[in-house]
mmCIF file of C-alpha atoms in Angstrom:
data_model
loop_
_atom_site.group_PDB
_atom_site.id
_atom_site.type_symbol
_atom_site.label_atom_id
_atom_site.label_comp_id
_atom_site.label_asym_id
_atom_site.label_seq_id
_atom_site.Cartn_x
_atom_site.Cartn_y
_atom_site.Cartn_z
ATOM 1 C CA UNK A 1 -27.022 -62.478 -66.668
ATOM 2 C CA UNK A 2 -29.919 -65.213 -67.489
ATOM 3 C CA UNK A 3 -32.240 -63.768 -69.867
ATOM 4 C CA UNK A 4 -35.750 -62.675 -69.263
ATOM 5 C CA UNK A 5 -39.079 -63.413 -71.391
ATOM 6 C CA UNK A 6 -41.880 -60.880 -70.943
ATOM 7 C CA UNK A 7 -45.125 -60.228 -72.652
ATOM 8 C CA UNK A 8 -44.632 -57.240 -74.846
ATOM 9 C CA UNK A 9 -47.483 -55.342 -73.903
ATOM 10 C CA UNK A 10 -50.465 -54.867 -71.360
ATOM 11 C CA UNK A 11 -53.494 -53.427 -70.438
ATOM 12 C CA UNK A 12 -54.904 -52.779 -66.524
ATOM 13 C CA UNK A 13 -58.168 -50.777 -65.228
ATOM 14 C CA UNK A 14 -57.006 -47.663 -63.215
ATOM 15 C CA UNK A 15 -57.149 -49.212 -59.422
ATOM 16 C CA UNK A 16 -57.030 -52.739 -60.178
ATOM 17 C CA UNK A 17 -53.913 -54.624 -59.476
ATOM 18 C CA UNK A 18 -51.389 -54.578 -62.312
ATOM 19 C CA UNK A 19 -49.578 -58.278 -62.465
ATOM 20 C CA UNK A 20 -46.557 -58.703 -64.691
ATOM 21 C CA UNK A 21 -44.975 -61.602 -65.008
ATOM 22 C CA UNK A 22 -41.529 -62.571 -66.092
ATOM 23 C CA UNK A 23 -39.562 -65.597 -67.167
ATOM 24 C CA UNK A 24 -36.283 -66.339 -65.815
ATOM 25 C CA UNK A 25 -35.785 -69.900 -66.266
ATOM 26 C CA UNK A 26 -32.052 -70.108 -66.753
ATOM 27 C CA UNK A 27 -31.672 -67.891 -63.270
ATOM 28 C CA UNK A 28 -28.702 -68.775 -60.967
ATOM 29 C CA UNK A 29 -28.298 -69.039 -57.674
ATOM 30 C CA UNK A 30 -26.296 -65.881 -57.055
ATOM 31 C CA UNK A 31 -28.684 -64.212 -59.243
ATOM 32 C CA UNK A 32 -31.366 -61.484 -58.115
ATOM 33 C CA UNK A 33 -34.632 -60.200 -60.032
ATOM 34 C CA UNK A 34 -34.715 -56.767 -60.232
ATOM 35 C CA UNK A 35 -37.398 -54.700 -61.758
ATOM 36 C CA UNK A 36 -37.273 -51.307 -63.083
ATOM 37 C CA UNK A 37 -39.672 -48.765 -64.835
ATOM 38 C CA UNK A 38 -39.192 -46.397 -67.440
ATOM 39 C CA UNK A 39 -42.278 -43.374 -67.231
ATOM 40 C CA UNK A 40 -42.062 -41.850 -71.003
ATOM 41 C CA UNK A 41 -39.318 -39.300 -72.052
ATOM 42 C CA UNK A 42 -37.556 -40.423 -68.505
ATOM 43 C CA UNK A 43 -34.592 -42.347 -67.168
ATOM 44 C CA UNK A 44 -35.705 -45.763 -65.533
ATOM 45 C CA UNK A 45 -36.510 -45.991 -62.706
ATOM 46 C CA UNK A 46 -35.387 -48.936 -59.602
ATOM 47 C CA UNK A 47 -38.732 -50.475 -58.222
ATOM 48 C CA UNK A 48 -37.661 -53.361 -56.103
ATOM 49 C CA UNK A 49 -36.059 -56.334 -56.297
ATOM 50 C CA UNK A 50 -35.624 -59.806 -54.457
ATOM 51 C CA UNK A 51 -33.750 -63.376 -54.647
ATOM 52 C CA UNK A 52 -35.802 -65.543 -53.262
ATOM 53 C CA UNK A 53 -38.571 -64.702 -50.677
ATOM 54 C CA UNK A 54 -41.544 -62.397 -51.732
ATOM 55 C CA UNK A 55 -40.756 -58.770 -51.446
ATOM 56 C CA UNK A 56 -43.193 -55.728 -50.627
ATOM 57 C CA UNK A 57 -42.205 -51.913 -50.343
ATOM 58 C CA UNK A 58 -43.869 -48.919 -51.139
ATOM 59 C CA UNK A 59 -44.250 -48.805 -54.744
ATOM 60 C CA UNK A 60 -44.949 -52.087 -55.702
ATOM 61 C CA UNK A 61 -44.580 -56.260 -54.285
ATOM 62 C CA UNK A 62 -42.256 -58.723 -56.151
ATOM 63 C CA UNK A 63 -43.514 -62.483 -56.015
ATOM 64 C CA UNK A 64 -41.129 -65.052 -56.872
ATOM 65 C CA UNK A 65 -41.707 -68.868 -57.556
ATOM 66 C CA UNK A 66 -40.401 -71.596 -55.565
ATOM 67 C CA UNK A 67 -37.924 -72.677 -58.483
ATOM 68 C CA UNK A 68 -36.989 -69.119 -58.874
ATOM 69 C CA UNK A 69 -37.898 -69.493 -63.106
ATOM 70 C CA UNK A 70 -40.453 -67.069 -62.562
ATOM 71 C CA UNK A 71 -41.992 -63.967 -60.981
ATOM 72 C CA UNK A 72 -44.684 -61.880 -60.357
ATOM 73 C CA UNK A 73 -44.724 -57.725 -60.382
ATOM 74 C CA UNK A 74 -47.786 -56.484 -58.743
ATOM 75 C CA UNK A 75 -48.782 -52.915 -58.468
ATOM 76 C CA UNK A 76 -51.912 -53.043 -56.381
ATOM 77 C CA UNK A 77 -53.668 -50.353 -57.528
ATOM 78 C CA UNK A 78 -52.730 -49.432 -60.263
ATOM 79 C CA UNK A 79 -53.143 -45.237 -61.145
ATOM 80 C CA UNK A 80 -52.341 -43.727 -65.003
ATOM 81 C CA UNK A 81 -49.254 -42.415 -63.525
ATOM 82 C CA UNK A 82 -48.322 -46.304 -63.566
ATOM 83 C CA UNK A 83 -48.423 -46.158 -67.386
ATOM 84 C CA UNK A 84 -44.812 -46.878 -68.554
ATOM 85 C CA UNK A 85 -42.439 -50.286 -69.720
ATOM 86 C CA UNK A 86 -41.397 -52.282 -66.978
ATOM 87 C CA UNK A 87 -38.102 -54.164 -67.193
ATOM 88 C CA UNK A 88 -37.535 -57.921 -65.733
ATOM 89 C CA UNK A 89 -33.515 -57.901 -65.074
ATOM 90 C CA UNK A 90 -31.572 -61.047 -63.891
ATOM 91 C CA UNK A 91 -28.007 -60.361 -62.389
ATOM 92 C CA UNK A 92 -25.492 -61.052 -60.053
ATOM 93 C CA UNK A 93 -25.459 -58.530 -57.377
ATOM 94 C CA UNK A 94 -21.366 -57.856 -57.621
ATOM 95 C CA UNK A 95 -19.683 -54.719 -56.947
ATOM 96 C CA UNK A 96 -20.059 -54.226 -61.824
ATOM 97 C CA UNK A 97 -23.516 -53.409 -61.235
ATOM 98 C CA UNK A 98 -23.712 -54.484 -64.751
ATOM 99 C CA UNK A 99 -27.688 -55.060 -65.702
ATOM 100 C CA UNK A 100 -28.846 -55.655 -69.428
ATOM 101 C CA UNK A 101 -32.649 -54.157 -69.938
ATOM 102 C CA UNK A 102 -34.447 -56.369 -72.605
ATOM 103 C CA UNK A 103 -37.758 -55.016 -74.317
ATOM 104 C CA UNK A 104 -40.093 -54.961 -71.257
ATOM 105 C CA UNK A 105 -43.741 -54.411 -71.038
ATOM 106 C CA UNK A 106 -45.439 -51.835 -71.898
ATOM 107 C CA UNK A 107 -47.969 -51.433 -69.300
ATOM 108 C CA UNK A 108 -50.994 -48.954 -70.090
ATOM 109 C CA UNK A 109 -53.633 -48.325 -67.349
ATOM 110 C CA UNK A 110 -56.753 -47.045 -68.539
ATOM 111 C CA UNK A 111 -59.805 -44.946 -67.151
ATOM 112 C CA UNK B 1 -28.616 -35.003 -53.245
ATOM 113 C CA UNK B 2 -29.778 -33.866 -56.677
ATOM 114 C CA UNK B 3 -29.410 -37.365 -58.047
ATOM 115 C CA UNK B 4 -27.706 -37.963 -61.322
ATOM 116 C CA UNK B 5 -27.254 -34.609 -63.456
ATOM 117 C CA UNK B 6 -26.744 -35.340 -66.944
ATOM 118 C CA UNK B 7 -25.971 -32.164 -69.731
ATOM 119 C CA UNK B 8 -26.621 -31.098 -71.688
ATOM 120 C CA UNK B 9 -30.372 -32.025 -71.979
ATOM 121 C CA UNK B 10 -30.687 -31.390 -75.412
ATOM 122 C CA UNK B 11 -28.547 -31.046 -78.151
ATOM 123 C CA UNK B 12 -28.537 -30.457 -81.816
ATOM 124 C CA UNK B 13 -25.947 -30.688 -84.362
ATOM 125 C CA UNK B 14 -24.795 -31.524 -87.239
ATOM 126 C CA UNK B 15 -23.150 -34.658 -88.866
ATOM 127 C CA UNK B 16 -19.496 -34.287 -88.127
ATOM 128 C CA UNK B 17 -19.184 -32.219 -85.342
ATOM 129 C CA UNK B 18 -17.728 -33.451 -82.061
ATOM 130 C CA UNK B 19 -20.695 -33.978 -79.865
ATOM 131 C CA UNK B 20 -19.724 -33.705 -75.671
ATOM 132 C CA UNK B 21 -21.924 -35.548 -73.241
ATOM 133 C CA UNK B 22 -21.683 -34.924 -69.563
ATOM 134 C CA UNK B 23 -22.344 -36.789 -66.473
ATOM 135 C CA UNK B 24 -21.969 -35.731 -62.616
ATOM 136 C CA UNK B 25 -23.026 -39.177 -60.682
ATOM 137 C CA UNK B 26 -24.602 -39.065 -56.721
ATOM 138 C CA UNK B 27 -21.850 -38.404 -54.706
ATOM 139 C CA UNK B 28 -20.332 -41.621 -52.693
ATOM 140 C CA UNK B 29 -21.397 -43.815 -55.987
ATOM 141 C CA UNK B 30 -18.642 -45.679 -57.126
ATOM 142 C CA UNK B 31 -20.311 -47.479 -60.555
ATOM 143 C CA UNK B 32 -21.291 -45.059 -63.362
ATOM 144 C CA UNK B 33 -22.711 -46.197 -66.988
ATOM 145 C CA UNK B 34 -23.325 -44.931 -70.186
ATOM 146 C CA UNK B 35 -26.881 -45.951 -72.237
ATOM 147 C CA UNK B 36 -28.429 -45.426 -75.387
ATOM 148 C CA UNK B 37 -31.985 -45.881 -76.073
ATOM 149 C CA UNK B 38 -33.524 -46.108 -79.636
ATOM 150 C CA UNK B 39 -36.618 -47.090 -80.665
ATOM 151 C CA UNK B 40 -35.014 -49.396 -83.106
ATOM 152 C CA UNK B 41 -32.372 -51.075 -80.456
ATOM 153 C CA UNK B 42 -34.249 -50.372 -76.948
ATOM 154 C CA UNK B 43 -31.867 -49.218 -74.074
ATOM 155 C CA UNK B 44 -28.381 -50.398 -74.694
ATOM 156 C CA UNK B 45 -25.294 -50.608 -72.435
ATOM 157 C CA UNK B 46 -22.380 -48.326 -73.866
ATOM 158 C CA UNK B 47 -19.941 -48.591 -71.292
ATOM 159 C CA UNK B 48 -19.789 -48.859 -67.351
ATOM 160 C CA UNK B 49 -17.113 -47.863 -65.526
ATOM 161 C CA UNK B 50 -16.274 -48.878 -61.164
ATOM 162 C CA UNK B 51 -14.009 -46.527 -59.394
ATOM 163 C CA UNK B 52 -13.046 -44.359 -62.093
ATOM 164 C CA UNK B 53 -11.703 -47.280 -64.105
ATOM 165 C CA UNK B 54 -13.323 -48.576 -67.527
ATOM 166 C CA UNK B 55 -14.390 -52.400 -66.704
ATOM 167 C CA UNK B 56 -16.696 -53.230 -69.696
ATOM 168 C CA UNK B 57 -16.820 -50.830 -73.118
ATOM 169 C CA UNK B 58 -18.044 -53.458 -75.667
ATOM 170 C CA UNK B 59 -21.080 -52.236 -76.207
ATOM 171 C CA UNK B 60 -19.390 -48.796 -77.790
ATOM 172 C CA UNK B 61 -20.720 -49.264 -80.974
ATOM 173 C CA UNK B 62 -17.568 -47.879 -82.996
ATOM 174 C CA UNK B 63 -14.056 -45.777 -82.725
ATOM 175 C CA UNK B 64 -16.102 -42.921 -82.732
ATOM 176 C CA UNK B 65 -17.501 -43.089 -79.331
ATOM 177 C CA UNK B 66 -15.097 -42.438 -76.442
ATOM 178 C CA UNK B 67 -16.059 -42.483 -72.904
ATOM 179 C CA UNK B 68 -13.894 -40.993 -69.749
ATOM 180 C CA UNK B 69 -14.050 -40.971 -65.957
ATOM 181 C CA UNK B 70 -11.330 -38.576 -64.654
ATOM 182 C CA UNK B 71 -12.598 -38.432 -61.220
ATOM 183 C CA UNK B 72 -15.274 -39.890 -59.184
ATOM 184 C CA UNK B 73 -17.881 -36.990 -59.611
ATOM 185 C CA UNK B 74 -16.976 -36.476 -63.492
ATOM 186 C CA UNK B 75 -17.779 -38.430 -66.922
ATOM 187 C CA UNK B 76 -18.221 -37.723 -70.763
ATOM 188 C CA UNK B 77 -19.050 -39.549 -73.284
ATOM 189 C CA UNK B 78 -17.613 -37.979 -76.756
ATOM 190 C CA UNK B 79 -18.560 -38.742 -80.202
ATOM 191 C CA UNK B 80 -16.034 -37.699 -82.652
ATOM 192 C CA UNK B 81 -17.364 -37.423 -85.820
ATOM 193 C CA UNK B 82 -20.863 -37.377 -85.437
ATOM 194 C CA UNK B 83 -23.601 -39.029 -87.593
ATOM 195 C CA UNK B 84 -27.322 -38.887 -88.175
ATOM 196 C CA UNK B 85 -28.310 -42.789 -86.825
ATOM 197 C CA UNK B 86 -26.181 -41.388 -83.196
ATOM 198 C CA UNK B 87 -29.170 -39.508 -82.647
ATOM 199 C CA UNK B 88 -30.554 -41.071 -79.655
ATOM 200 C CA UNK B 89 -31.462 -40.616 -76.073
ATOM 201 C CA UNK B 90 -28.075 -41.078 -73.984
ATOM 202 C CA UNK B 91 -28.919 -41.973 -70.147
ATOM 203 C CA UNK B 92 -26.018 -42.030 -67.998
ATOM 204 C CA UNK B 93 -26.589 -44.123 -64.222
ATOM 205 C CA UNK B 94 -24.988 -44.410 -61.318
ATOM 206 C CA UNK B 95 -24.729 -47.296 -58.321
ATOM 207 C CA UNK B 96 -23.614 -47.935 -55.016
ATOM 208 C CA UNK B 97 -21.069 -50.384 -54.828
ATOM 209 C CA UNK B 98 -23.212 -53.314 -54.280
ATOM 210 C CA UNK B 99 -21.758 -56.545 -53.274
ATOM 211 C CA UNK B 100 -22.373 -59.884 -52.047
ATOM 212 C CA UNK B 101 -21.365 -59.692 -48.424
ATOM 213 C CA UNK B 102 -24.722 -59.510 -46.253
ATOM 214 C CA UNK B 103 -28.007 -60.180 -47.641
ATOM 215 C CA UNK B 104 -28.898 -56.319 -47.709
ATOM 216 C CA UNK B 105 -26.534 -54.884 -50.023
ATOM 217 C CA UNK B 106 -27.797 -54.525 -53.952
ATOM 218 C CA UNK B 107 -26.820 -52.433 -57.198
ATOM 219 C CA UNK B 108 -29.844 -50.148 -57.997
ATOM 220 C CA UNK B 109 -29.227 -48.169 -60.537
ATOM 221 C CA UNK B 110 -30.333 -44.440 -61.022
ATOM 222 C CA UNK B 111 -30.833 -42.887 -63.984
ATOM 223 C CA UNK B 112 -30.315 -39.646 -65.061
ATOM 224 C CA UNK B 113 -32.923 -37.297 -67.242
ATOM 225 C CA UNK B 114 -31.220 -38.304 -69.844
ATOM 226 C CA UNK B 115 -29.605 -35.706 -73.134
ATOM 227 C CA UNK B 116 -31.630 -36.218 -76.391
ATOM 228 C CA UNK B 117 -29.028 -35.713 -79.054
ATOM 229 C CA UNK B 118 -29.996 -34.818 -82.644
ATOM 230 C CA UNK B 119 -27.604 -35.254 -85.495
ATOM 231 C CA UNK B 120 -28.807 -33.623 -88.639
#
């Protein structure tokens, strides 16, 4: 898996957009971006994930850069309940399912 | 489905004693794993198993851990003696097979609530 460089922590207004950003600069090109939250006290939790194009589902939109080294999380408006670390993961999408979760960001939305 | 049902969800014990995790993944999942999360180390990769089988146990930090799959809805994860720094959150996921035929297929994980284990 290539490794992933987020910022440790940050801070969004309650119904602004939320953007988190990863570095993936190493990525392959078998490799996806996944992203997964982790609400406190709780298992994490699958967001979304994409290889190349943008993505967009319910929960959140995943926007990654031409060269693939980077991406964008964005949670549109954000709500408290959106309070939790967010993980960047890089990996092959094979049948070992295998995913290493760095440190993520801690994202806190306030009032 | 009731998604991945992990037990118990806490335990306490003390240093020594044979401590029994337990794991029932979503039914038709073939890829289960076992996780530890400290605040020290993060959320670490024990072991992951794919059809039953063991592929990848090197992140078991020592002799004392033991992890088995004897059927497709079953796991444990045993630790035999137990010590005070095993206390930890241990998360146990499961996936769909995943693959890279087709451009739809993928390897989401989900977690389960997690068992908070307490070694005294």
């Amino acid at each position: 898996d290539a490794k992933t460089t987020q910022p440790p922590s940050m801070d969004c207004a309650e119904g602004r957009a939320a953007n988190l950003p990863c570095n993936h600069s190493t990525i392959s090109g078998n490799e996806y971006v996944y992203w997964y939250r982790q609400i406190h006290s709780q298992g994490p939790q699958y967001i979304i994930h994409g290889l190349k194009n943008n993505e967009t589902n319910e929960m959140a939109s995943l926007i990654i850069t031409e060269d693939r080294k980077s991406s964008t999380l964005i949670l549109p408006h954000a709500t408290l309940r959106d309070t939790a670390v967010y993980y960047c993961i890089v990996t092959r999408n094979t049948n070992a399912g295998k995913s290493t979760f760095g440190d993520g960001t801690t994202l806190t939305v306030k009032p | 489905d009731a998604g991945v049902i992990q037990s118990p969800r806490h335990e306490v014990t003390e240093m020594g004693q044979e401590v029994t995790l337990r794991c029932k993944p979503i039914s038709g999942h073939n890829s289960l794993f076992w996780y530890r999360q400290t605040m020290m180390r993060g959320l670490e990769l024990l072991i992951y198993f794919n059809n039953n089988v063991p592929i990848d146990d090197s992140g078991m930090p020592e002799d004392r851990f033991s992890a088995k799959m004897p059927n497709a809805s079953f796991s444990t994860l045993k630790i035999q003696p137990s010590e005070p720094r095993d206390s930890a959150v241990y998360f146990c996921a499961s996936s769909h097979p995943g693959g890279l035929a087709g451009g739809s297929s993928y390897n989401e994980q989900f977690f389960g609530p997690g068992t908070r284990l307490t070694v005294l």
